[in-house]
Coordinates of C-alpha atoms in Angstrom, one line a residue:
Chain C
X1 CA 3.3 -69.4 75.8
X2 CA 0.8 -71.8 76.0
X3 CA -1.1 -71.3 72.6
X4 CA -0.1 -73.7 69.8
X5 CA 0.4 -72.8 66.2
X6 CA -2.4 -74.1 63.8
X7 CA -0.6 -75.6 61.0
X8 CA -3.6 -76.8 58.8
X9 CA -3.7 -73.6 57.4
X10 CA -1.1 -74.3 55.2
X11 CA -3.2 -76.5 53.3
X12 CA -5.8 -73.9 52.6
X13 CA -3.6 -71.2 51.9
X14 CA -5.4 -68.5 53.5
X15 CA -3.4 -65.1 54.2
X16 CA -1.4 -64.7 56.9
X17 CA 0.0 -61.7 58.7
X18 CA 2.7 -61.7 61.4
X19 CA 3.1 -58.6 63.5
X20 CA 6.6 -58.9 65.3
X21 CA 7.9 -55.9 67.0
X22 CA 7.8 -54.0 70.1
X23 CA 6.5 -50.9 71.8
X24 CA 9.5 -49.0 72.4
X25 CA 8.2 -46.1 74.4
X26 CA 6.3 -42.7 74.6
X27 CA 7.6 -39.1 74.9
X28 CA 6.2 -35.6 74.8
X29 CA 3.9 -36.0 78.2
X30 CA 4.0 -33.8 81.5
X31 CA 5.6 -36.6 83.4
X32 CA 7.2 -39.8 82.2
X33 CA 6.7 -42.2 85.2
X34 CA 4.7 -44.1 82.6
X35 CA 3.2 -47.1 81.6
X36 CA 1.1 -48.4 78.7
X37 CA -1.8 -51.0 78.3
X38 CA -2.3 -52.1 74.7
X39 CA -4.5 -54.5 72.3
X40 CA -4.7 -55.4 69.0
X41 CA -8.3 -55.3 67.4
X42 CA -9.4 -56.9 64.0
X43 CA -12.5 -57.0 62.0
X44 CA -14.4 -60.7 62.0
X45 CA -12.6 -62.1 58.8
X46 CA -9.5 -62.3 61.1
X47 CA -8.1 -64.7 63.4
X48 CA -5.5 -64.7 65.8
X49 CA -3.6 -67.8 65.6
X50 CA -0.4 -67.5 68.1
X51 CA 0.7 -64.9 70.4
X52 CA -1.0 -62.3 73.2
X53 CA -3.4 -59.7 71.6
X54 CA -3.3 -57.6 74.8
X55 CA -0.9 -56.7 77.6
X56 CA 0.3 -54.1 79.8
X57 CA 3.7 -53.1 79.8
X58 CA 6.1 -52.4 82.8
X59 CA 6.0 -49.2 85.1
X60 CA 9.3 -47.1 83.6
X61 CA 10.5 -44.4 86.1
X62 CA 13.3 -42.8 83.6
X63 CA 16.2 -41.3 84.6
X64 CA 16.5 -38.9 81.8
X65 CA 13.0 -37.4 82.2
X66 CA 12.3 -36.6 78.6
X67 CA 11.1 -39.8 77.3
X68 CA 9.7 -43.5 79.1
X69 CA 10.9 -46.6 77.5
X70 CA 9.0 -50.0 77.9
X71 CA 10.5 -52.2 75.0
X72 CA 7.5 -54.6 75.3
X73 CA 7.8 -57.4 72.9
X74 CA 4.9 -57.8 70.6
X75 CA 4.4 -60.8 68.6
X76 CA 1.2 -62.3 67.1
X77 CA 0.3 -64.2 63.7
X78 CA -3.0 -63.8 62.2
X79 CA -5.1 -65.3 59.5
X80 CA -7.4 -63.8 57.4
X81 CA -10.2 -64.4 54.4
X82 CA -10.4 -60.6 53.9
X83 CA -8.9 -56.9 54.1
X84 CA -11.7 -55.5 56.2
X85 CA -10.7 -54.9 59.6
X86 CA -6.9 -54.7 59.2
X87 CA -5.4 -54.9 62.5
X88 CA -5.3 -51.7 64.6
X89 CA -3.1 -51.2 67.8
X90 CA -4.6 -49.1 70.4
X91 CA -3.0 -47.8 73.6
X92 CA -3.8 -46.1 76.9
X93 CA -0.9 -44.4 78.3
X94 CA -1.6 -44.2 82.2
X95 CA 0.9 -42.1 84.5
X96 CA 2.0 -43.6 88.0
X97 CA 3.1 -41.1 90.8
X98 CA 5.6 -41.7 93.7
X99 CA 2.6 -42.9 95.9
X100 CA 1.5 -45.6 93.3
X101 CA -1.6 -43.8 92.1
X102 CA -2.6 -44.3 88.8
X103 CA -3.9 -41.4 86.2
X104 CA -5.0 -41.6 82.5
X105 CA -2.6 -39.6 80.4
X106 CA -3.9 -40.4 76.7
X107 CA -5.7 -42.9 74.6
X108 CA -4.2 -43.6 70.9
X109 CA -4.3 -45.9 68.3
X110 CA -2.8 -46.8 64.8
X111 CA -3.2 -49.2 62.2
X112 CA -0.8 -51.9 61.8
X113 CA 1.3 -50.9 58.5
X114 CA 0.1 -52.9 55.5
X115 CA 3.5 -53.1 53.5
X116 CA 5.9 -55.5 54.7
X117 CA 9.1 -54.7 56.5
X118 CA 10.2 -52.6 59.5
X119 CA 8.3 -49.5 60.5
X120 CA 8.9 -46.9 63.1
X121 CA 5.5 -45.5 64.3
X122 CA 4.8 -42.3 66.5
X123 CA 1.0 -42.6 67.5
X124 CA 0.0 -39.4 69.0
X125 CA -2.4 -39.4 71.8
X126 CA -5.2 -37.5 73.3
X127 CA -7.3 -37.3 76.8
X128 CA -10.7 -36.5 77.4
X129 CA -10.9 -32.9 78.7
X130 CA -13.6 -32.1 81.0
X131 CA -15.7 -28.8 82.2
X132 CA -13.5 -25.9 83.3
X133 CA -14.4 -26.9 87.1
X134 CA -13.0 -30.3 86.4
X135 CA -10.3 -29.2 84.6
X136 CA -9.2 -26.8 87.6
X137 CA -9.6 -30.0 90.1
X138 CA -7.4 -32.2 87.6
X139 CA -4.8 -29.6 87.9
X140 CA -4.6 -30.0 91.5
X141 CA -5.8 -33.3 92.5
X142 CA -5.1 -35.2 89.3
X143 CA -7.5 -37.9 88.2
X144 CA -9.7 -36.6 85.4
X145 CA -12.7 -37.8 82.8
X146 CA -11.7 -41.4 81.2
X147 CA -13.8 -43.1 78.4
X148 CA -16.6 -45.5 79.5
X149 CA -16.1 -47.6 76.6
X150 CA -12.6 -48.0 75.5
X151 CA -13.7 -49.1 72.1
X152 CA -14.0 -45.7 71.4
X153 CA -10.2 -45.5 71.1
X154 CA -10.3 -47.0 67.7
X155 CA -13.9 -46.9 66.5
X156 CA -15.0 -43.6 64.8
X157 CA -18.9 -43.6 65.9
X158 CA -19.8 -41.7 68.3
X159 CA -16.8 -39.3 68.2
X160 CA -18.5 -36.2 67.9
X161 CA -19.6 -35.8 71.3
X162 CA -16.1 -35.9 72.8
X163 CA -13.9 -33.1 74.0
X164 CA -10.2 -33.7 74.1
X165 CA -6.8 -32.3 74.4
X166 CA -3.6 -33.5 72.9
X167 CA -1.2 -35.4 74.8
X168 CA 2.0 -36.9 73.8
X169 CA 3.0 -39.7 71.4
X170 CA 3.6 -43.6 71.8
X171 CA 6.6 -44.9 69.8
X172 CA 6.3 -48.6 68.3
X173 CA 8.6 -50.4 66.0
X174 CA 7.0 -53.1 64.2
X175 CA 8.0 -55.5 61.6
X176 CA 5.4 -56.9 59.2
X177 CA 5.5 -60.3 57.4
X178 CA 2.8 -61.1 54.8
X179 CA 2.1 -64.5 53.3
X180 CA -0.3 -65.6 50.7
X181 CA -1.2 -61.8 49.7
X182 CA -0.2 -61.8 46.3
X183 CA -2.0 -65.3 45.4
X184 CA -5.1 -63.2 46.1
X185 CA -3.7 -60.7 44.0
X186 CA -3.3 -58.1 46.9
X187 CA -0.6 -56.0 45.7
X188 CA 1.0 -54.2 49.2
Chain B
X1 CA 33.1 -47.3 86.0
X2 CA 33.4 -50.4 84.1
X3 CA 30.7 -53.0 82.7
X4 CA 30.6 -55.9 80.9
X5 CA 27.6 -57.5 79.4
X6 CA 25.8 -61.0 78.9
X7 CA 23.6 -61.3 75.9
X8 CA 21.3 -64.0 75.2
X9 CA 19.1 -65.0 72.1
X10 CA 15.8 -66.3 73.0
X11 CA 13.7 -68.0 70.5
X12 CA 10.3 -69.3 71.4
X13 CA 7.6 -71.4 68.9
X14 CA 8.8 -73.2 65.9
X15 CA 12.5 -71.6 65.5
X16 CA 15.4 -74.0 66.4
X17 CA 18.9 -72.7 66.5
X18 CA 20.9 -74.0 63.4
X19 CA 24.8 -73.3 64.1
X20 CA 26.3 -70.6 66.5
X21 CA 26.4 -69.5 70.2
X22 CA 23.3 -68.1 71.2
X23 CA 24.5 -66.9 74.6
X24 CA 27.7 -65.0 75.3
X25 CA 29.9 -62.6 77.6
X26 CA 31.4 -60.0 76.5
X27 CA 34.7 -58.4 77.7
X28 CA 34.9 -55.8 80.6
X29 CA 35.0 -52.3 79.8
X30 CA 35.7 -48.9 80.9
X31 CA 33.8 -45.3 79.6
X32 CA 35.6 -43.5 77.3
X33 CA 37.6 -40.5 78.6
X34 CA 36.1 -38.0 76.1
X35 CA 32.7 -36.2 76.1
X36 CA 30.7 -39.1 74.5
X37 CA 31.2 -41.2 77.7
X38 CA 30.8 -44.6 75.7
X39 CA 31.3 -48.1 76.3
X40 CA 32.2 -50.2 73.7
X41 CA 32.4 -54.0 73.2
X42 CA 32.2 -54.5 69.6
X43 CA 31.2 -58.2 70.1
X44 CA 30.7 -60.6 67.1
X45 CA 27.0 -62.1 67.3
X46 CA 27.1 -64.8 64.4
X47 CA 24.0 -67.4 64.4
X48 CA 21.7 -69.4 62.0
X49 CA 18.2 -70.0 62.5
X50 CA 15.8 -72.4 60.7
X51 CA 12.3 -72.4 61.0
X52 CA 8.9 -73.1 59.1
X53 CA 6.8 -70.0 61.0
X54 CA 7.7 -66.7 61.9
X55 CA 6.1 -66.8 65.1
X56 CA 8.6 -66.5 68.1
X57 CA 10.8 -64.6 65.9
X58 CA 14.2 -64.6 67.7
X59 CA 14.9 -61.8 70.2
X60 CA 18.2 -60.4 71.8
X61 CA 18.5 -60.1 75.4
X62 CA 21.0 -58.3 76.8
X63 CA 21.9 -57.7 80.4
X64 CA 24.9 -55.0 81.6
X65 CA 27.1 -55.8 84.6
X66 CA 28.8 -53.0 86.7
X67 CA 31.1 -52.5 89.3
X68 CA 29.7 -50.6 92.2
X69 CA 31.3 -48.0 94.6
X70 CA 31.7 -51.4 97.0
X71 CA 33.2 -53.4 94.6
X72 CA 30.2 -56.1 93.8
X73 CA 28.5 -56.4 90.9
X74 CA 25.5 -54.9 90.1
X75 CA 23.1 -55.0 87.5
X76 CA 23.3 -51.8 85.3
X77 CA 20.6 -52.5 82.7
X78 CA 18.6 -55.0 80.8
X79 CA 17.6 -54.5 77.2
X80 CA 15.6 -56.5 74.9
X81 CA 15.1 -56.1 71.0
X82 CA 13.6 -58.4 68.2
X83 CA 16.2 -59.4 65.5
X84 CA 14.8 -57.6 62.4
X85 CA 12.5 -59.2 60.1
X86 CA 14.3 -57.4 56.7
X87 CA 17.3 -58.7 55.4
X88 CA 19.9 -55.9 55.1
X89 CA 21.7 -53.8 57.8
X90 CA 20.1 -52.4 60.9
X91 CA 21.3 -50.2 63.2
X92 CA 19.2 -50.4 66.3
X93 CA 19.4 -48.2 69.9
X94 CA 17.8 -50.7 72.4
X95 CA 16.9 -48.6 75.8
X96 CA 18.0 -50.3 79.1
X97 CA 16.3 -50.4 82.0
X98 CA 16.9 -51.8 85.8
X99 CA 14.2 -53.2 88.2
X100 CA 13.7 -50.7 90.8
X101 CA 12.9 -51.5 94.5
X102 CA 9.6 -51.4 96.2
X103 CA 10.3 -48.9 98.9
X104 CA 12.8 -46.4 99.6
X105 CA 14.1 -48.7 102.7
X106 CA 14.9 -51.9 100.2
X107 CA 16.4 -49.2 98.2
X108 CA 18.8 -48.4 100.9
X109 CA 19.4 -51.7 101.9
X110 CA 20.2 -52.6 98.3
X111 CA 22.7 -49.9 97.7
X112 CA 24.6 -51.0 101.0
X113 CA 24.7 -54.6 100.6
X114 CA 25.1 -54.5 96.7
X115 CA 22.2 -56.9 96.4
X116 CA 20.0 -54.9 93.6
X117 CA 16.8 -56.0 92.4
X118 CA 17.6 -58.5 89.3
X119 CA 15.4 -60.9 87.1
X120 CA 15.6 -64.1 88.0
X121 CA 15.2 -65.7 84.8
X122 CA 15.6 -62.9 82.3
X123 CA 13.6 -64.8 79.3
X124 CA 10.6 -63.2 80.8
X125 CA 11.6 -59.9 79.4
X126 CA 10.9 -61.7 75.7
X127 CA 7.6 -62.5 76.8
X128 CA 4.6 -60.0 76.9
X129 CA 2.9 -61.6 80.1
X130 CA 4.0 -60.5 84.0
X131 CA 5.6 -57.2 82.8
X132 CA 2.7 -55.2 84.3
X133 CA 3.6 -55.6 88.0
X134 CA 7.2 -54.6 87.6
X135 CA 8.5 -51.1 88.4
X136 CA 12.1 -50.1 86.3
X137 CA 14.0 -47.2 85.5
X138 CA 15.3 -46.8 82.3
X139 CA 19.1 -45.2 82.0
X140 CA 21.2 -45.5 78.9
X141 CA 20.8 -47.0 75.6
X142 CA 22.9 -50.1 73.7
X143 CA 23.4 -50.1 70.1
X144 CA 23.3 -53.4 68.3
X145 CA 24.3 -53.8 64.6
X146 CA 22.3 -56.7 62.7
X147 CA 23.3 -57.7 59.3
X148 CA 20.4 -60.0 58.3
X149 CA 20.0 -62.7 55.6
X150 CA 17.4 -64.6 54.9
X151 CA 16.7 -68.0 52.6
X152 CA 13.6 -69.4 51.2
X153 CA 10.9 -66.6 52.5
X154 CA 9.6 -66.4 49.6
X155 CA 9.5 -69.8 48.4
X156 CA 7.4 -70.6 51.3
X157 CA 5.1 -67.6 50.4
X158 CA 6.4 -65.1 52.9
X159 CA 6.7 -61.5 51.9
X160 CA 9.3 -59.4 54.0
X161 CA 9.8 -56.5 51.8
X162 CA 7.5 -54.5 49.6
X163 CA 6.4 -56.1 46.3
X164 CA 8.1 -54.5 42.9
X165 CA 5.5 -51.9 42.5
X166 CA 6.5 -48.5 42.7
X167 CA 6.4 -47.6 46.4
X168 CA 6.4 -43.9 47.6
X169 CA 8.4 -43.1 50.6
X170 CA 5.8 -40.8 52.6
X171 CA 8.0 -39.2 55.5
X172 CA 6.5 -40.0 58.8
X173 CA 5.7 -36.3 60.2
X174 CA 2.9 -34.9 62.0
X175 CA 2.8 -31.1 62.2
X176 CA 2.5 -27.7 60.2
X177 CA 5.1 -28.7 57.7
X178 CA 3.6 -32.0 56.5
X179 CA 2.4 -31.8 53.2
X180 CA 2.8 -35.7 52.2
X181 CA 4.8 -35.4 48.9
X182 CA 4.6 -38.6 47.1
X183 CA 7.8 -39.8 44.8
X184 CA 7.7 -42.6 42.6

């Protein structure tokens, strides 16, 4: 890790959030040879002090084909001046077949829990569905429509134009440590 | 089939080990002869860490080895998990995975020679970077039981458990039966 933690935040007593956990895996997809691109997005009042905010897991081709497991670690330290824009973790689940081709399997996001402690989260995913012709070609050839702007995964604007179909879910185990929230009167 | 496992507690950031072994090797065990087909190590872990910053929270990295049909030691699985951040007893089931060979020919030579793909430095599993180019096969699970005790977290201002207000336990479920009942 080449990001050093800033310790002068101790003197200003800002509220801090630590997110410590892992993306365990995914299940419920048509095929489980999967990998996942993930990222954490926050509002303007949040500052990332240490840790990677996005990444990509390894590709897993499981022996038992009912779930894929990545065990990808997440360790992030945020400092914040406000509650608006609480961190959201978003996922793009991709499928890799035996020829090495990548196909989008789903988008999903969930808010990082606001209570301190360990949380097991099941995040459902969806995939854009195209016209009937595109669906037929997707069935035989693979591929399929993808979002041009991935911000739409975690924002609500302009969603009404999207037609989607439900896919499997991503399992995340997150531990949340909060600091100095009670000094600002926040109850969580 | 017999297996042994090596474990390693990997920390980053400001955390330093105070006391206890942070690496070890278990005994060699065989699969149980009943339907459960379990390997039992029952290996004790006892370690203390000191820190001023939760960043770089300790992670437990496990790699399991076994003897293949030709009698050589091969990797049977790698697993990684964070030590839980809340005090108390936790039982965690870690999925184990092995790196996959790049091609079918390499897979065949690896099987014959007994030199399967391995991680050169297992610590890379504890980091988030560099994993996107690896292909793995997940097989099996490992169960670890943690009892975590903390000192002075509250004194430094850190909350790891919810505050004393009445918290309702909302079961996490999505589907036709989810009604979201709250109980105080």
